[in-house]
Amino acid sequence: MTVPLGAFVAVSAVLFFIGTAGVLVRRNAVVILMCVELMLNAANLALVAFSRRFASIDERGSVFVIFIFVVAAAEVAVGLAIVLSAYRNRPTVDVDEIRQLRG
Amino acid sequence: MFDFIEPAVFALLTIAIVAGGAGVVLANRITTSALLMAFTFLNVAAMFVLLGAETIAMFQVLIYVGAITVLILYGVMFTPQSPRPYGLFFQTQKWWAAAFVAPIAIFVALVAFAFRDSASAGAKGGDLVPLATSVFRDFAFPFEVASVLLLAAMVGAIVLVKRDED
């Protein structure tokens, strides 16, 4: 008895929902970055599940996962750099306080 | 006979992933959030193993649990968090840390001991061979573009946080 594909997709959807809720609810920029990583990971889980359960697509899904790894690493590096430089201009990481660009 | 193992493992991993993800969002202390994020990533890696994607699981542990969590923890360290004082998570809890790490160390030692004779453990390669074939044959150009993207992100991050010398 193997776990059905739908169960993996359901877990992925729940994790994505948690990440989205975190991005919308939390005000700390670093926590928002963490929640974005959770969302990316949920997408990875869905991609791997589909790629492994449909043999006709062979490893394409896993290749996409590797590219998502690359993009996630780049995103977190640049994102943290932006948070740090914003903190240097104004000593806060609260995204409600960082609004110099608001008209 | 052992048919129940896979759904049971899946259920445990699901509980761990959902609880860890909810903890990231709900935790008050940001260090707790970061460590729970690493915990969630580890469980997602275990789910990759359950799906039969061992290579992806290894990359997940290396990149997410290793690199990205450490980067996030550096971000936590360099930015001010809540005004109330608290120590580092494991600084005052070294016995908890030891109790947490010791079973892992024992398990790794047992596995290493069990496989001491098999010279070609995992000679089948799992999903590594089709994955590598796909990356380096069909996706060779996007792979190179990804390396350029990483280089650009690295340079950009350095430029963004560099202090002006003058």
mmCIF file of C-alpha atoms in Angstrom:
data_model
loop_
_atom_site.group_PDB
_atom_site.id
_atom_site.type_symbol
_atom_site.label_atom_id
_atom_site.label_comp_id
_atom_site.label_asym_id
_atom_site.label_seq_id
_atom_site.Cartn_x
_atom_site.Cartn_y
_atom_site.Cartn_z
ATOM 1 C CA MET A 1 0.000 0.000 0.000
ATOM 2 C CA THR A 2 1.613 3.195 -1.154
ATOM 3 C CA VAL A 3 0.618 6.679 -0.183
ATOM 4 C CA PRO A 4 -1.549 8.198 -2.931
ATOM 5 C CA LEU A 5 -0.308 11.168 -4.904
ATOM 6 C CA GLY A 6 -3.138 13.313 -3.640
ATOM 7 C CA ALA A 7 -1.860 13.050 -0.074
ATOM 8 C CA PHE A 8 1.515 14.541 -1.031
ATOM 9 C CA VAL A 9 -0.201 17.313 -2.978
ATOM 10 C CA ALA A 10 -2.446 17.986 0.016
ATOM 11 C CA VAL A 11 0.571 18.323 2.328
ATOM 12 C CA SER A 12 2.185 20.616 -0.227
ATOM 13 C CA ALA A 13 -0.966 22.746 -0.382
ATOM 14 C CA VAL A 14 -1.164 22.986 3.416
ATOM 15 C CA LEU A 15 2.499 23.990 3.648
ATOM 16 C CA PHE A 16 2.016 26.590 0.907
ATOM 17 C CA PHE A 17 -1.015 27.952 2.741
ATOM 18 C CA ILE A 18 0.973 28.206 5.983
ATOM 19 C CA GLY A 19 3.737 30.073 4.175
ATOM 20 C CA THR A 20 1.264 32.463 2.551
ATOM 21 C CA ALA A 21 -0.423 33.124 5.879
ATOM 22 C CA GLY A 22 2.972 33.844 7.422
ATOM 23 C CA VAL A 23 3.906 36.308 4.687
ATOM 24 C CA LEU A 24 0.596 38.110 5.150
ATOM 25 C CA VAL A 25 0.453 38.035 8.946
ATOM 26 C CA ARG A 26 3.989 38.544 10.214
ATOM 27 C CA ARG A 27 5.591 41.984 10.177
ATOM 28 C CA ASN A 28 9.222 40.995 10.698
ATOM 29 C CA ALA A 29 11.065 41.015 7.367
ATOM 30 C CA VAL A 30 13.262 38.040 8.291
ATOM 31 C CA VAL A 31 10.237 35.928 9.239
ATOM 32 C CA ILE A 32 8.617 36.888 5.936
ATOM 33 C CA LEU A 33 11.715 35.575 4.130
ATOM 34 C CA MET A 34 11.410 32.300 6.071
ATOM 35 C CA CYS A 35 7.770 31.960 5.068
ATOM 36 C CA VAL A 36 8.664 32.559 1.412
ATOM 37 C CA GLU A 37 11.132 29.686 1.737
ATOM 38 C CA LEU A 38 8.327 27.501 3.129
ATOM 39 C CA MET A 39 6.201 28.326 0.075
ATOM 40 C CA LEU A 40 9.053 27.458 -2.303
ATOM 41 C CA ASN A 41 9.545 24.183 -0.460
ATOM 42 C CA ALA A 42 5.854 23.353 -0.780
ATOM 43 C CA ALA A 43 6.138 23.858 -4.530
ATOM 44 C CA ASN A 44 9.189 21.572 -4.553
ATOM 45 C CA LEU A 45 7.230 18.861 -2.761
ATOM 46 C CA ALA A 46 4.420 18.990 -5.318
ATOM 47 C CA LEU A 47 6.893 18.925 -8.227
ATOM 48 C CA VAL A 48 8.785 15.926 -6.861
ATOM 49 C CA ALA A 49 5.558 14.065 -6.080
ATOM 50 C CA PHE A 50 4.201 14.513 -9.604
ATOM 51 C CA SER A 51 7.537 13.721 -11.187
ATOM 52 C CA ARG A 52 7.979 10.492 -9.239
ATOM 53 C CA ARG A 53 4.418 9.227 -9.638
ATOM 54 C CA PHE A 54 4.125 9.846 -13.392
ATOM 55 C CA ALA A 55 6.902 7.828 -14.968
ATOM 56 C CA SER A 56 6.301 9.348 -18.393
ATOM 57 C CA ILE A 57 7.673 12.721 -17.272
ATOM 58 C CA ASP A 58 10.878 10.993 -16.033
ATOM 59 C CA GLU A 59 13.024 13.486 -14.102
ATOM 60 C CA ARG A 60 11.829 16.796 -15.493
ATOM 61 C CA GLY A 61 10.091 17.762 -12.263
ATOM 62 C CA SER A 62 13.203 17.077 -10.219
ATOM 63 C CA VAL A 63 15.237 19.260 -12.580
ATOM 64 C CA PHE A 64 12.801 22.080 -11.956
ATOM 65 C CA VAL A 65 13.277 21.494 -8.236
ATOM 66 C CA ILE A 66 17.020 21.984 -8.643
ATOM 67 C CA PHE A 67 16.426 25.281 -10.425
ATOM 68 C CA ILE A 68 14.068 26.311 -7.630
ATOM 69 C CA PHE A 69 16.904 25.563 -5.189
ATOM 70 C CA VAL A 70 19.125 27.942 -7.156
ATOM 71 C CA VAL A 71 16.496 30.667 -7.231
ATOM 72 C CA ALA A 72 15.733 30.221 -3.518
ATOM 73 C CA ALA A 73 19.401 30.563 -2.604
ATOM 74 C CA ALA A 74 19.726 33.704 -4.717
ATOM 75 C CA GLU A 75 16.494 35.079 -3.292
ATOM 76 C CA VAL A 76 17.444 34.602 0.338
ATOM 77 C CA ALA A 77 20.916 36.092 -0.198
ATOM 78 C CA VAL A 78 19.614 39.208 -1.941
ATOM 79 C CA GLY A 79 16.607 39.437 0.377
ATOM 80 C CA LEU A 80 18.745 39.400 3.511
ATOM 81 C CA ALA A 81 21.085 41.951 1.954
ATOM 82 C CA ILE A 82 18.104 44.223 1.297
ATOM 83 C CA VAL A 83 16.851 43.738 4.858
ATOM 84 C CA LEU A 84 20.297 44.578 6.245
ATOM 85 C CA SER A 85 20.738 47.675 4.122
ATOM 86 C CA ALA A 86 17.220 48.840 4.941
ATOM 87 C CA TYR A 87 18.027 48.302 8.606
ATOM 88 C CA ARG A 88 21.157 50.408 8.184
ATOM 89 C CA ASN A 89 19.129 53.303 6.785
ATOM 90 C CA ARG A 90 16.445 53.020 9.425
ATOM 91 C CA PRO A 91 16.873 50.826 12.474
ATOM 92 C CA THR A 92 13.871 48.585 12.053
ATOM 93 C CA VAL A 93 12.980 45.320 10.321
ATOM 94 C CA ASP A 94 9.242 45.893 10.683
ATOM 95 C CA VAL A 95 7.826 46.016 7.166
ATOM 96 C CA ASP A 96 5.120 48.428 8.281
ATOM 97 C CA GLU A 97 7.803 50.928 9.291
ATOM 98 C CA ILE A 98 9.808 50.682 6.055
ATOM 99 C CA ARG A 99 7.739 52.914 3.817
ATOM 100 C CA GLN A 100 10.013 55.615 2.472
ATOM 101 C CA LEU A 101 8.857 54.794 -1.053
ATOM 102 C CA ARG A 102 5.191 55.264 -0.212
ATOM 103 C CA GLY A 103 3.740 58.308 -1.958
ATOM 104 C CA MET B 1 3.300 -7.479 5.995
ATOM 105 C CA PHE B 2 5.084 -4.159 6.293
ATOM 106 C CA ASP B 3 2.516 -2.352 4.191
ATOM 107 C CA PHE B 4 1.569 -0.071 7.029
ATOM 108 C CA ILE B 5 5.038 1.431 7.389
ATOM 109 C CA GLU B 6 4.907 3.840 4.461
ATOM 110 C CA PRO B 7 1.561 5.442 5.376
ATOM 111 C CA ALA B 8 2.644 5.599 9.011
ATOM 112 C CA VAL B 9 5.881 7.371 8.113
ATOM 113 C CA PHE B 10 3.938 9.663 5.810
ATOM 114 C CA ALA B 11 1.492 10.540 8.595
ATOM 115 C CA LEU B 12 4.314 11.297 11.031
ATOM 116 C CA LEU B 13 6.100 13.476 8.472
ATOM 117 C CA THR B 14 2.870 15.303 7.665
ATOM 118 C CA ILE B 15 2.288 16.095 11.318
ATOM 119 C CA ALA B 16 5.885 17.285 11.698
ATOM 120 C CA ILE B 17 5.735 19.450 8.554
ATOM 121 C CA VAL B 18 2.429 21.099 9.441
ATOM 122 C CA ALA B 19 3.402 21.641 13.066
ATOM 123 C CA GLY B 20 6.811 23.002 12.109
ATOM 124 C CA GLY B 21 5.378 25.326 9.486
ATOM 125 C CA ALA B 22 2.724 26.592 11.878
ATOM 126 C CA GLY B 23 5.462 27.101 14.471
ATOM 127 C CA VAL B 24 7.445 29.264 12.047
ATOM 128 C CA VAL B 25 4.438 31.536 11.665
ATOM 129 C CA LEU B 26 3.267 31.518 15.274
ATOM 130 C CA ALA B 27 6.483 31.486 17.302
ATOM 131 C CA ASN B 28 7.266 34.658 19.188
ATOM 132 C CA ARG B 29 11.019 34.248 19.318
ATOM 133 C CA ILE B 30 12.545 34.583 15.893
ATOM 134 C CA THR B 31 15.322 32.105 16.673
ATOM 135 C CA THR B 32 12.643 29.507 17.392
ATOM 136 C CA SER B 33 11.087 30.341 14.041
ATOM 137 C CA ALA B 34 14.390 29.810 12.239
ATOM 138 C CA LEU B 35 15.100 26.486 13.936
ATOM 139 C CA LEU B 36 11.545 25.269 13.318
ATOM 140 C CA MET B 37 12.031 26.218 9.669
ATOM 141 C CA ALA B 38 15.105 23.980 9.549
ATOM 142 C CA PHE B 39 13.045 21.220 11.204
ATOM 143 C CA THR B 40 10.322 21.592 8.560
ATOM 144 C CA PHE B 41 12.904 21.440 5.772
ATOM 145 C CA LEU B 42 14.373 18.254 7.252
ATOM 146 C CA ASN B 43 10.961 16.627 7.280
ATOM 147 C CA VAL B 44 10.295 17.696 3.698
ATOM 148 C CA ALA B 45 13.630 16.083 2.820
ATOM 149 C CA ALA B 46 12.433 12.882 4.494
ATOM 150 C CA MET B 47 9.289 13.090 2.394
ATOM 151 C CA PHE B 48 11.452 13.329 -0.730
ATOM 152 C CA VAL B 49 13.123 10.092 0.362
ATOM 153 C CA LEU B 50 9.670 8.556 0.814
ATOM 154 C CA LEU B 51 8.908 9.548 -2.771
ATOM 155 C CA GLY B 52 12.122 7.915 -3.968
ATOM 156 C CA ALA B 53 13.989 11.132 -4.824
ATOM 157 C CA GLU B 54 17.097 10.607 -2.703
ATOM 158 C CA THR B 55 19.281 13.043 -4.597
ATOM 159 C CA ILE B 56 16.779 15.853 -4.236
ATOM 160 C CA ALA B 57 16.512 15.033 -0.536
ATOM 161 C CA MET B 58 20.289 15.323 -0.187
ATOM 162 C CA PHE B 59 20.288 18.672 -1.979
ATOM 163 C CA GLN B 60 17.435 19.771 0.249
ATOM 164 C CA VAL B 61 19.457 19.008 3.374
ATOM 165 C CA LEU B 62 22.593 20.639 1.963
ATOM 166 C CA ILE B 63 21.007 23.802 0.597
ATOM 167 C CA TYR B 64 17.963 24.460 2.749
ATOM 168 C CA VAL B 65 18.917 22.993 6.113
ATOM 169 C CA GLY B 66 22.552 23.944 5.660
ATOM 170 C CA ALA B 67 22.971 27.120 3.693
ATOM 171 C CA ILE B 68 19.656 28.938 3.810
ATOM 172 C CA THR B 69 18.991 28.333 7.506
ATOM 173 C CA VAL B 70 22.470 29.581 8.379
ATOM 174 C CA LEU B 71 21.927 32.671 6.214
ATOM 175 C CA ILE B 72 18.610 33.342 7.930
ATOM 176 C CA LEU B 73 20.234 32.913 11.342
ATOM 177 C CA TYR B 74 22.881 35.451 10.322
ATOM 178 C CA GLY B 75 20.078 37.782 9.338
ATOM 179 C CA VAL B 76 18.522 37.257 12.768
ATOM 180 C CA MET B 77 21.862 37.988 14.375
ATOM 181 C CA PHE B 78 22.480 41.234 12.484
ATOM 182 C CA THR B 79 19.043 42.747 12.972
ATOM 183 C CA PRO B 80 17.475 43.808 16.245
ATOM 184 C CA GLN B 81 14.613 41.611 17.329
ATOM 185 C CA SER B 82 12.298 42.096 20.244
ATOM 186 C CA PRO B 83 13.416 44.421 23.048
ATOM 187 C CA ARG B 84 13.148 41.772 25.746
ATOM 188 C CA PRO B 85 16.394 40.022 26.502
ATOM 189 C CA TYR B 86 16.952 36.368 25.878
ATOM 190 C CA GLY B 87 19.952 34.193 25.332
ATOM 191 C CA LEU B 88 20.775 32.146 22.299
ATOM 192 C CA PHE B 89 18.531 29.119 22.041
ATOM 193 C CA PHE B 90 21.070 26.428 22.804
ATOM 194 C CA GLN B 91 23.440 28.461 24.905
ATOM 195 C CA THR B 92 21.631 27.752 28.147
ATOM 196 C CA GLN B 93 20.359 24.357 27.102
ATOM 197 C CA LYS B 94 23.438 22.377 26.286
ATOM 198 C CA TRP B 95 22.088 19.187 27.846
ATOM 199 C CA TRP B 96 18.992 19.385 25.663
ATOM 200 C CA ALA B 97 21.276 19.899 22.702
ATOM 201 C CA ALA B 98 23.356 16.874 23.668
ATOM 202 C CA ALA B 99 20.257 14.717 24.160
ATOM 203 C CA PHE B 100 19.065 15.864 20.744
ATOM 204 C CA VAL B 101 22.314 15.172 18.914
ATOM 205 C CA ALA B 102 23.416 11.962 20.625
ATOM 206 C CA PRO B 103 20.740 9.667 19.074
ATOM 207 C CA ILE B 104 21.611 11.029 15.630
ATOM 208 C CA ALA B 105 25.307 10.393 16.208
ATOM 209 C CA ILE B 106 24.617 6.856 17.465
ATOM 210 C CA PHE B 107 22.392 6.156 14.470
ATOM 211 C CA VAL B 108 25.003 7.406 12.009
ATOM 212 C CA ALA B 109 27.665 5.309 13.704
ATOM 213 C CA LEU B 110 25.440 2.211 13.537
ATOM 214 C CA VAL B 111 24.715 2.758 9.844
ATOM 215 C CA ALA B 112 28.385 3.264 9.096
ATOM 216 C CA PHE B 113 29.159 0.078 11.019
ATOM 217 C CA ALA B 114 26.441 -1.894 9.210
ATOM 218 C CA PHE B 115 27.755 -0.930 5.767
ATOM 219 C CA ARG B 116 31.458 -1.372 6.514
ATOM 220 C CA ASP B 117 31.831 -4.360 4.181
ATOM 221 C CA SER B 118 29.782 -3.345 1.173
ATOM 222 C CA ALA B 119 32.239 -1.505 -1.050
ATOM 223 C CA SER B 120 29.610 -0.446 -3.578
ATOM 224 C CA ALA B 121 26.706 0.546 -1.403
ATOM 225 C CA GLY B 122 24.111 2.195 -3.564
ATOM 226 C CA ALA B 123 25.767 1.202 -6.830
ATOM 227 C CA LYS B 124 22.366 1.453 -8.495
ATOM 228 C CA GLY B 125 22.553 5.199 -8.121
ATOM 229 C CA GLY B 126 18.911 5.755 -7.258
ATOM 230 C CA ASP B 127 17.548 8.772 -9.060
ATOM 231 C CA LEU B 128 20.976 10.347 -9.486
ATOM 232 C CA VAL B 129 21.774 9.006 -12.955
ATOM 233 C CA PRO B 130 18.512 10.048 -14.699
ATOM 234 C CA LEU B 131 18.624 13.373 -12.885
ATOM 235 C CA ALA B 132 22.190 14.089 -13.958
ATOM 236 C CA THR B 133 21.411 12.994 -17.509
ATOM 237 C CA SER B 134 18.473 15.353 -17.595
ATOM 238 C CA VAL B 135 20.357 18.313 -16.120
ATOM 239 C CA PHE B 136 23.508 18.021 -18.181
ATOM 240 C CA ARG B 137 21.933 16.984 -21.479
ATOM 241 C CA ASP B 138 18.451 18.464 -21.851
ATOM 242 C CA PHE B 139 18.879 21.389 -19.468
ATOM 243 C CA ALA B 140 22.541 22.241 -20.003
ATOM 244 C CA PHE B 141 21.860 25.813 -21.099
ATOM 245 C CA PRO B 142 19.452 26.660 -18.234
ATOM 246 C CA PHE B 143 22.023 25.133 -15.893
ATOM 247 C CA GLU B 144 24.651 27.595 -17.107
ATOM 248 C CA VAL B 145 22.175 30.458 -16.863
ATOM 249 C CA ALA B 146 21.480 29.399 -13.265
ATOM 250 C CA SER B 147 25.181 29.703 -12.455
ATOM 251 C CA VAL B 148 25.184 33.231 -13.907
ATOM 252 C CA LEU B 149 22.132 34.022 -11.768
ATOM 253 C CA LEU B 150 23.920 32.789 -8.646
ATOM 254 C CA LEU B 151 26.972 34.894 -9.488
ATOM 255 C CA ALA B 152 24.801 37.964 -10.033
ATOM 256 C CA ALA B 153 22.989 37.358 -6.731
ATOM 257 C CA MET B 154 26.291 36.980 -4.888
ATOM 258 C CA VAL B 155 27.709 40.199 -6.350
ATOM 259 C CA GLY B 156 24.419 41.987 -5.683
ATOM 260 C CA ALA B 157 24.291 40.866 -2.058
ATOM 261 C CA ILE B 158 27.882 41.999 -1.474
ATOM 262 C CA VAL B 159 27.247 45.386 -3.115
ATOM 263 C CA LEU B 160 24.044 45.913 -1.121
ATOM 264 C CA VAL B 161 25.626 45.361 2.282
ATOM 265 C CA LYS B 162 29.029 46.914 1.529
ATOM 266 C CA ARG B 163 29.748 49.992 3.580
ATOM 267 C CA ASP B 164 30.821 53.077 1.712
ATOM 268 C CA GLU B 165 34.476 53.566 2.472
ATOM 269 C CA ASP B 166 34.547 57.278 1.763
#
